[in-house]
Amino acid sequence: MEQKIIDLLKRSGLSITDSRKKILDSFFQKNSALAHADIEDYVGTDFDRVTIYRTLQTFVDKGIIHTIPTPDNAVVYALCKDSCSAGHHHDNHVHFICDNCNKTFCLEHIVVPAVKMPTGFNATQIDMVVSGVCNFCNNVS
Amino acid sequence: MEQKIIDLLKRSGLSITDSRKKILDSFFQKNSALAHADIEDYVGTDFDRVTIYRTLQTFVDKGIIHTIPTPDNAVVYALCKDSCSAGHHHDNHVHFICDNCNKTFCLEHIVVPAVKMPTGFNATQIDMVVSGVCNFCNNVS
DNA sequence: AACATTTTGCAACATAGTTGCAATAGTGTA
DNA sequence: TACACTATTGCAACTATGTTGCAAAATGTT
Ligand SMILES: [Zn+2]
Ligand SMILES: [Zn+2]
Ligand SMILES: [Zn+2]
Ligand SMILES: [Zn+2]
């Protein structure tokens, strides 16, 4: 795990620091998307709040994580697939937010469906967020 | 217009107050969705910040306006169609955010396409937000 | 080890949103 | 119209969230 994280950082052209290792680790530990506050809880007082903000921004820039828009407008982050790289995200999958456990999931295998735009509107990005009850809360594992 | 606004408030079971009239008016004046800050600009210093927050929340509860999730996680509000009522929103249309003029539009005629959920996941609401360049910025009016 | 370059922590600030409570305004009735 | 009752508003204080500049510390390179 430690080595996997170090490789990912090196591959992204980032230097290996304690905060980056720990924050990246939190994403591998949990299997759902994380809000800033979740990460703050996980890393405790080891790192400054500002460092977490900057680290997350760096990870987004380098194509390591992507942001997920939510109906209640909280910022949530999740690991990208391998195909993402610096400046080029390809996270065109549907996201799911459980109203019960409040976790956010990447539905990696569900691609956002195409939709016809009205004349004059040019689409460059489409986000689809589904709310409901997740498979764990439905007791279907 | 004044009468139209008063009727809408009465129909929603709300008392007629200056702040509600003015805030509702801002939505009829502009033809795009509005953020809290936009409304604050429009009403000036006539009303307290807190009043705007509470009024918007009341309008959402009564089915007068709906919120729109955005990729940069700013809360944006737009008028609902007539079919919405207290506790029952039916705003299943696609939303569009222009990267150029930064305005948010309800594409009332574009219905959010259905999407198949993985086993165990139950969908109750689907939000689709498209980013790109709007018809005005494309000079197609 | 020594150096140049990044990254981090701190402090201070800015914006967004919430809560309790007393003052005020709106509504229905006499 | 005046009254009483209820709903709404403004204020103050607070919490949460996010940003910036700069000096200190850590990292990578020679
Ligand atoms: Zn759940
Ligand atoms: Zn995702
Ligand atoms: Zn535009
Ligand atoms: Zn809408």
GROMACS .gro file of C-alpha atoms (C1' of nucleotides) and ligand atoms in nm:
model
  346
    1MET     CA    1   0.000   0.000   0.000
    2GLU     CA    2   0.273   0.239   0.106
    3GLN     CA    3   0.461   0.158  -0.215
    4LYS     CA    4   0.147   0.189  -0.428
    5ILE     CA    5   0.093   0.540  -0.293
    6ILE     CA    6   0.454   0.643  -0.347
    7ASP     CA    7   0.441   0.516  -0.704
    8LEU     CA    8   0.124   0.711  -0.774
    9LEU     CA    9   0.278   1.032  -0.640
   10LYS     CA   10   0.598   0.982  -0.842
   11ARG     CA   11   0.400   0.901  -1.156
   12SER     CA   12   0.215   1.231  -1.109
   13GLY     CA   13   0.540   1.423  -1.076
   14LEU     CA   14   0.481   1.512  -0.711
   15SER     CA   15   0.735   1.498  -0.434
   16ILE     CA   16   0.673   1.247  -0.156
   17THR     CA   17   0.559   1.419   0.161
   18ASP     CA   18   0.395   1.292   0.477
   19SER     CA   19   0.073   1.485   0.422
   20ARG     CA   20   0.029   1.365   0.065
   21LYS     CA   21   0.089   1.005   0.168
   22LYS     CA   22  -0.157   1.026   0.456
   23ILE     CA   23  -0.430   1.205   0.260
   24LEU     CA   24  -0.397   0.969  -0.034
   25ASP     CA   25  -0.406   0.680   0.210
   26SER     CA   26  -0.742   0.798   0.344
   27PHE     CA   27  -0.892   0.755  -0.001
   28PHE     CA   28  -0.757   0.401  -0.031
   29GLN     CA   29  -0.874   0.312   0.321
   30LYS     CA   30  -1.234   0.428   0.279
   31ASN     CA   31  -1.421   0.301  -0.024
   32SER     CA   32  -1.649   0.598  -0.069
   33ALA     CA   33  -1.588   0.957  -0.169
   34LEU     CA   34  -1.462   1.194   0.099
   35ALA     CA   35  -1.544   1.548   0.196
   36HIS     CA   36  -1.278   1.783   0.326
   37ALA     CA   37  -1.410   1.735   0.681
   38ASP     CA   38  -1.383   1.354   0.652
   39ILE     CA   39  -1.016   1.387   0.567
   40GLU     CA   40  -0.961   1.632   0.848
   41ASP     CA   41  -1.108   1.376   1.087
   42TYR     CA   42  -0.892   1.099   0.943
   43VAL     CA   43  -0.559   1.279   0.958
   44GLY     CA   44  -0.640   1.435   1.296
   45THR     CA   45  -0.413   1.718   1.400
   46ASP     CA   46  -0.114   1.589   1.206
   47PHE     CA   47  -0.154   1.851   0.937
   48ASP     CA   48  -0.288   2.199   0.905
   49ARG     CA   49  -0.628   2.263   0.751
   50VAL     CA   50  -0.462   2.472   0.482
   51THR     CA   51  -0.232   2.188   0.385
   52ILE     CA   52  -0.532   1.962   0.328
   53TYR     CA   53  -0.698   2.221   0.104
   54ARG     CA   54  -0.382   2.266  -0.097
   55THR     CA   55  -0.309   1.897  -0.120
   56LEU     CA   56  -0.659   1.818  -0.246
   57GLN     CA   57  -0.631   2.094  -0.506
   58THR     CA   58  -0.296   1.955  -0.617
   59PHE     CA   59  -0.444   1.606  -0.649
   60VAL     CA   60  -0.733   1.740  -0.858
   61ASP     CA   61  -0.488   1.927  -1.082
   62LYS     CA   62  -0.277   1.616  -1.133
   63GLY     CA   63  -0.572   1.392  -1.217
   64ILE     CA   64  -0.544   1.180  -0.901
   65ILE     CA   65  -0.886   1.267  -0.760
   66HIS     CA   66  -1.199   1.431  -0.901
   67THR     CA   67  -1.466   1.647  -0.741
   68ILE     CA   68  -1.830   1.547  -0.726
   69PRO     CA   69  -2.110   1.805  -0.722
   70THR     CA   70  -2.379   1.726  -0.468
   71PRO     CA   71  -2.737   1.854  -0.434
   72ASP     CA   72  -2.659   2.003  -0.093
   73ASN     CA   73  -2.349   2.168  -0.234
   74ALA     CA   74  -2.082   2.005  -0.026
   75VAL     CA   75  -1.751   1.943  -0.202
   76VAL     CA   76  -1.673   1.573  -0.222
   77TYR     CA   77  -1.364   1.404  -0.369
   78ALA     CA   78  -1.298   1.056  -0.504
   79LEU     CA   79  -1.006   0.874  -0.664
   80CYS     CA   80  -0.988   0.891  -1.042
   81LYS     CA   81  -0.946   0.597  -1.270
   82ASP     CA   82  -0.601   0.539  -1.419
   83SER     CA   83  -0.703   0.710  -1.742
   84CYS     CA   84  -0.705   1.053  -1.579
   85SER     CA   85  -0.393   1.268  -1.592
   86ALA     CA   86  -0.281   1.624  -1.522
   87GLY     CA   87  -0.528   1.859  -1.686
   88HIS     CA   88  -0.728   1.575  -1.840
   89HIS     CA   89  -1.003   1.413  -1.639
   90HIS     CA   90  -1.216   1.137  -1.793
   91ASP     CA   91  -1.453   1.071  -1.505
   92ASN     CA   92  -1.769   1.050  -1.710
   93HIS     CA   93  -1.941   0.808  -1.474
   94VAL     CA   94  -2.257   0.854  -1.270
   95HIS     CA   95  -2.230   0.942  -0.900
   96PHE     CA   96  -2.459   0.815  -0.628
   97ILE     CA   97  -2.535   0.976  -0.293
   98CYS     CA   98  -2.708   0.771  -0.024
   99ASP     CA   99  -2.974   0.966   0.164
  100ASN     CA  100  -2.943   0.718   0.448
  101CYS     CA  101  -2.571   0.677   0.522
  102ASN     CA  102  -2.479   0.998   0.340
  103LYS     CA  103  -2.191   0.832   0.154
  104THR     CA  104  -2.102   0.919  -0.202
  105PHE     CA  105  -2.008   0.649  -0.454
  106CYS     CA  106  -1.855   0.647  -0.800
  107LEU     CA  107  -2.060   0.415  -1.020
  108GLU     CA  108  -1.758   0.350  -1.240
  109HIS     CA  109  -1.947   0.125  -1.480
  110ILE     CA  110  -2.244   0.354  -1.540
  111VAL     CA  111  -2.159   0.606  -1.808
  112VAL     CA  112  -2.343   0.937  -1.814
  113PRO     CA  113  -2.599   0.909  -2.098
  114ALA     CA  114  -2.587   1.154  -2.388
  115VAL     CA  115  -2.850   1.425  -2.402
  116LYS     CA  116  -2.949   1.649  -2.692
  117MET     CA  117  -2.889   2.020  -2.628
  118PRO     CA  118  -3.112   2.299  -2.757
  119THR     CA  119  -2.983   2.502  -3.055
  120GLY     CA  120  -2.700   2.733  -2.957
  121PHE     CA  121  -2.597   2.545  -2.645
  122ASN     CA  122  -2.262   2.368  -2.659
  123ALA     CA  123  -2.193   2.103  -2.396
  124THR     CA  124  -1.838   2.038  -2.280
  125GLN     CA  125  -1.908   1.849  -1.958
  126ILE     CA  126  -2.202   1.659  -1.814
  127ASP     CA  127  -2.247   1.572  -1.448
  128MET     CA  128  -2.509   1.325  -1.331
  129VAL     CA  129  -2.574   1.275  -0.961
  130VAL     CA  130  -2.829   1.020  -0.842
  131SER     CA  131  -2.970   1.029  -0.489
  132GLY     CA  132  -3.140   0.741  -0.312
  133VAL     CA  133  -3.049   0.443  -0.096
  134CYS     CA  134  -2.724   0.254  -0.154
  135ASN     CA  135  -2.676  -0.121  -0.175
  136PHE     CA  136  -2.531  -0.146   0.174
  137CYS     CA  137  -2.825   0.040   0.334
  138ASN     CA  138  -3.062  -0.178   0.131
  139ASN     CA  139  -2.888  -0.485   0.281
  140VAL     CA  140  -2.794  -0.607  -0.063
  141SER     CA  141  -2.425  -0.682  -0.051
  142MET     CA  142  -4.632   4.170  -1.230
  143GLU     CA  143  -4.698   4.294  -0.877
  144GLN     CA  144  -5.032   4.112  -0.883
  145LYS     CA  145  -4.878   3.797  -1.032
  146ILE     CA  146  -4.632   3.786  -0.744
  147ILE     CA  147  -4.900   3.843  -0.481
  148ASP     CA  148  -5.113   3.566  -0.629
  149LEU     CA  149  -4.822   3.324  -0.624
  150LEU     CA  150  -4.750   3.400  -0.259
  151LYS     CA  151  -5.115   3.361  -0.163
  152ARG     CA  152  -5.148   3.036  -0.357
  153SER     CA  153  -4.849   2.907  -0.159
  154GLY     CA  154  -5.011   3.000   0.171
  155LEU     CA  155  -4.752   3.266   0.251
  156SER     CA  156  -4.820   3.611   0.390
  157ILE     CA  157  -4.735   3.905   0.166
  158THR     CA  158  -4.426   4.085   0.285
  159ASP     CA  159  -4.195   4.338   0.122
  160SER     CA  160  -3.895   4.105   0.127
  161ARG     CA  161  -4.082   3.817  -0.032
  162LYS     CA  162  -4.221   4.040  -0.304
  163LYS     CA  163  -3.883   4.190  -0.382
  164ILE     CA  164  -3.694   3.861  -0.380
  165LEU     CA  165  -3.956   3.690  -0.593
  166ASP     CA  166  -3.945   3.989  -0.826
  167SER     CA  167  -3.572   3.941  -0.879
  168PHE     CA  168  -3.641   3.595  -1.021
  169PHE     CA  169  -3.900   3.730  -1.263
  170GLN     CA  170  -3.675   4.019  -1.368
  171LYS     CA  171  -3.369   3.809  -1.450
  172ASN     CA  172  -3.421   3.514  -1.679
  173SER     CA  173  -3.146   3.294  -1.539
  174ALA     CA  174  -3.098   3.121  -1.207
  175LEU     CA  175  -2.972   3.329  -0.916
  176ALA     CA  176  -2.719   3.272  -0.641
  177HIS     CA  177  -2.771   3.414  -0.294
  178ALA     CA  178  -2.516   3.687  -0.371
  179ASP     CA  179  -2.702   3.791  -0.689
  180ILE     CA  180  -3.016   3.847  -0.486
  181GLU     CA  181  -2.825   4.036  -0.222
  182ASP     CA  182  -2.698   4.268  -0.495
  183TYR     CA  183  -3.046   4.313  -0.640
  184VAL     CA  184  -3.226   4.397  -0.316
  185GLY     CA  185  -2.941   4.611  -0.190
  186THR     CA  186  -2.951   4.700   0.176
  187ASP     CA  187  -3.329   4.685   0.197
  188PHE     CA  188  -3.323   4.353   0.378
  189ASP     CA  189  -3.096   4.165   0.610
  190ARG     CA  190  -2.880   3.880   0.482
  191VAL     CA  191  -3.055   3.645   0.719
  192THR     CA  192  -3.394   3.738   0.578
  193ILE     CA  193  -3.278   3.643   0.229
  194TYR     CA  194  -3.154   3.306   0.351
  195ARG     CA  195  -3.480   3.236   0.529
  196THR     CA  196  -3.696   3.359   0.243
  197LEU     CA  197  -3.515   3.141  -0.010
  198GLN     CA  198  -3.552   2.841   0.218
  199THR     CA  199  -3.924   2.913   0.254
  200PHE     CA  200  -3.964   2.937  -0.124
  201VAL     CA  201  -3.786   2.603  -0.168
  202ASP     CA  202  -4.011   2.443   0.096
  203LYS     CA  203  -4.324   2.577  -0.074
  204GLY     CA  204  -4.223   2.462  -0.420
  205ILE     CA  205  -4.177   2.812  -0.562
  206ILE     CA  206  -3.807   2.778  -0.642
  207HIS     CA  207  -3.566   2.484  -0.670
  208THR     CA  208  -3.196   2.455  -0.603
  209ILE     CA  209  -2.944   2.360  -0.868
  210PRO     CA  210  -2.620   2.177  -0.786
  211THR     CA  211  -2.318   2.320  -0.963
  212PRO     CA  212  -1.971   2.175  -1.026
  213ASP     CA  213  -1.809   2.458  -0.832
  214ASN     CA  214  -2.052   2.404  -0.546
  215ALA     CA  215  -2.227   2.736  -0.535
  216VAL     CA  216  -2.594   2.725  -0.442
  217VAL     CA  217  -2.812   2.852  -0.723
  218TYR     CA  218  -3.192   2.893  -0.728
  219ALA     CA  219  -3.447   2.909  -1.007
  220LEU     CA  220  -3.825   2.938  -1.034
  221CYS     CA  221  -4.014   2.611  -1.043
  222LYS     CA  222  -4.275   2.518  -1.297
  223ASP     CA  223  -4.638   2.538  -1.190
  224SER     CA  224  -4.647   2.165  -1.122
  225CYS     CA  225  -4.430   2.200  -0.810
  226SER     CA  226  -4.595   2.240  -0.472
  227ALA     CA  227  -4.505   2.232  -0.103
  228GLY     CA  228  -4.295   1.925  -0.038
  229HIS     CA  229  -4.329   1.802  -0.396
  230HIS     CA  230  -4.084   1.922  -0.654
  231HIS     CA  231  -4.104   1.795  -1.012
  232ASP     CA  232  -3.808   1.973  -1.162
  233ASN     CA  233  -3.671   1.681  -1.358
  234HIS     CA  234  -3.519   1.896  -1.630
  235VAL     CA  235  -3.156   1.936  -1.726
  236HIS     CA  236  -2.960   2.240  -1.604
  237PHE     CA  237  -2.701   2.426  -1.802
  238ILE     CA  238  -2.415   2.638  -1.673
  239CYS     CA  239  -2.231   2.868  -1.912
  240ASP     CA  240  -1.854   2.869  -1.860
  241ASN     CA  241  -1.837   3.204  -2.035
  242CYS     CA  242  -2.106   3.426  -1.880
  243ASN     CA  243  -2.140   3.204  -1.574
  244LYS     CA  244  -2.520   3.205  -1.587
  245THR     CA  245  -2.729   2.902  -1.499
  246PHE     CA  246  -3.031   2.804  -1.707
  247CYS     CA  247  -3.321   2.563  -1.663
  248LEU     CA  248  -3.362   2.367  -1.985
  249GLU     CA  249  -3.730   2.314  -1.910
  250HIS     CA  250  -3.788   2.103  -2.222
  251ILE     CA  251  -3.497   1.866  -2.177
  252VAL     CA  252  -3.594   1.585  -1.942
  253VAL     CA  253  -3.323   1.404  -1.748
  254PRO     CA  254  -3.272   1.069  -1.923
  255ALA     CA  255  -3.332   0.748  -1.732
  256VAL     CA  256  -3.028   0.548  -1.624
  257LYS     CA  257  -3.005   0.190  -1.502
  258MET     CA  258  -2.879   0.153  -1.144
  259PRO     CA  259  -2.659  -0.133  -1.021
  260THR     CA  260  -2.828  -0.402  -0.809
  261GLY     CA  261  -2.914  -0.276  -0.462
  262PHE     CA  262  -2.911   0.092  -0.548
  263ASN     CA  263  -3.248   0.268  -0.538
  264ALA     CA  264  -3.273   0.605  -0.712
  265THR     CA  265  -3.518   0.865  -0.586
  266GLN     CA  266  -3.377   1.173  -0.756
  267ILE     CA  267  -3.150   1.241  -1.052
  268ASP     CA  268  -2.967   1.567  -1.117
  269MET     CA  269  -2.805   1.641  -1.449
  270VAL     CA  270  -2.592   1.950  -1.493
  271VAL     CA  271  -2.436   2.034  -1.827
  272SER     CA  272  -2.152   2.284  -1.860
  273GLY     CA  273  -2.047   2.461  -2.176
  274VAL     CA  274  -2.132   2.777  -2.370
  275CYS     CA  275  -2.489   2.909  -2.378
  276ASN     CA  276  -2.683   3.026  -2.682
  277PHE     CA  277  -2.636   3.392  -2.598
  278CYS     CA  278  -2.255   3.361  -2.570
  279ASN     CA  279  -2.257   3.159  -2.895
  280ASN     CA  280  -2.442   3.453  -3.060
  281VAL     CA  281  -2.731   3.227  -3.150
  282SER     CA  282  -3.040   3.404  -3.030
  283DA     C1'  283   2.658   1.751   0.302
  284DA     C1'  284   2.512   2.181   0.056
  285DC     C1'  285   2.211   2.398  -0.232
  286DA     C1'  286   1.786   2.526  -0.484
  287DT     C1'  287   1.310   2.431  -0.498
  288DT     C1'  288   0.871   2.282  -0.296
  289DT     C1'  289   0.583   2.230   0.055
  290DT     C1'  290   0.405   2.334   0.504
  291DG     C1'  291   0.227   2.593   0.919
  292DC     C1'  292   0.082   3.006   1.104
  293DA     C1'  293  -0.180   3.414   1.124
  294DA     C1'  294  -0.493   3.684   0.942
  295DC     C1'  295  -0.858   3.748   0.654
  296DA     C1'  296  -1.287   3.671   0.361
  297DT     C1'  297  -1.715   3.459   0.259
  298DA     C1'  298  -2.113   3.158   0.360
  299DG     C1'  299  -2.455   3.005   0.650
  300DT     C1'  300  -2.704   2.933   1.129
  301DT     C1'  301  -2.937   3.035   1.574
  302DG     C1'  302  -3.188   3.280   1.960
  303DC     C1'  303  -3.445   3.647   2.075
  304DA     C1'  304  -3.674   4.080   2.089
  305DA     C1'  305  -3.898   4.413   1.782
  306DT     C1'  306  -4.192   4.464   1.396
  307DA     C1'  307  -4.525   4.379   1.040
  308DG     C1'  308  -4.913   4.107   0.845
  309DT     C1'  309  -5.367   3.872   0.893
  310DG     C1'  310  -5.817   3.784   1.039
  311DT     C1'  311  -6.195   3.936   1.333
  312DA     C1'  312  -6.484   4.243   1.579
  313DT     C1'  313  -6.064   5.103   1.178
  314DA     C1'  314  -5.875   4.897   1.586
  315DC     C1'  315  -5.731   4.486   1.826
  316DA     C1'  316  -5.508   4.074   1.919
  317DC     C1'  317  -5.272   3.697   1.749
  318DT     C1'  318  -4.922   3.501   1.467
  319DA     C1'  319  -4.564   3.516   1.139
  320DT     C1'  320  -4.171   3.751   0.988
  321DT     C1'  321  -3.771   4.038   1.031
  322DG     C1'  322  -3.332   4.249   1.208
  323DC     C1'  323  -2.964   4.224   1.505
  324DA     C1'  324  -2.585   4.014   1.726
  325DA     C1'  325  -2.314   3.654   1.788
  326DC     C1'  326  -2.151   3.241   1.635
  327DT     C1'  327  -1.977   2.832   1.339
  328DA     C1'  328  -1.805   2.657   0.918
  329DT     C1'  329  -1.558   2.694   0.497
  330DG     C1'  330  -1.212   2.856   0.213
  331DT     C1'  331  -0.807   3.190   0.073
  332DT     C1'  332  -0.358   3.452   0.086
  333DG     C1'  333   0.123   3.603   0.215
  334DC     C1'  334   0.521   3.484   0.418
  335DA     C1'  335   0.874   3.267   0.689
  336DA     C1'  336   1.023   2.801   0.839
  337DA     C1'  337   1.082   2.331   0.728
  338DA     C1'  338   1.114   1.944   0.430
  339DT     C1'  339   1.228   1.745  -0.022
  340DG     C1'  340   1.503   1.633  -0.424
  341DT     C1'  341   1.945   1.703  -0.667
  342DT     C1'  342   2.427   1.757  -0.722
  343ZN      ZN  343  -2.616   0.412   0.232
  344ZN      ZN  344  -1.643   0.946  -0.953
  345ZN      ZN  345  -2.318   3.241  -2.160
  346ZN      ZN  346  -3.446   2.420  -1.312
   0.00000   0.00000   0.00000
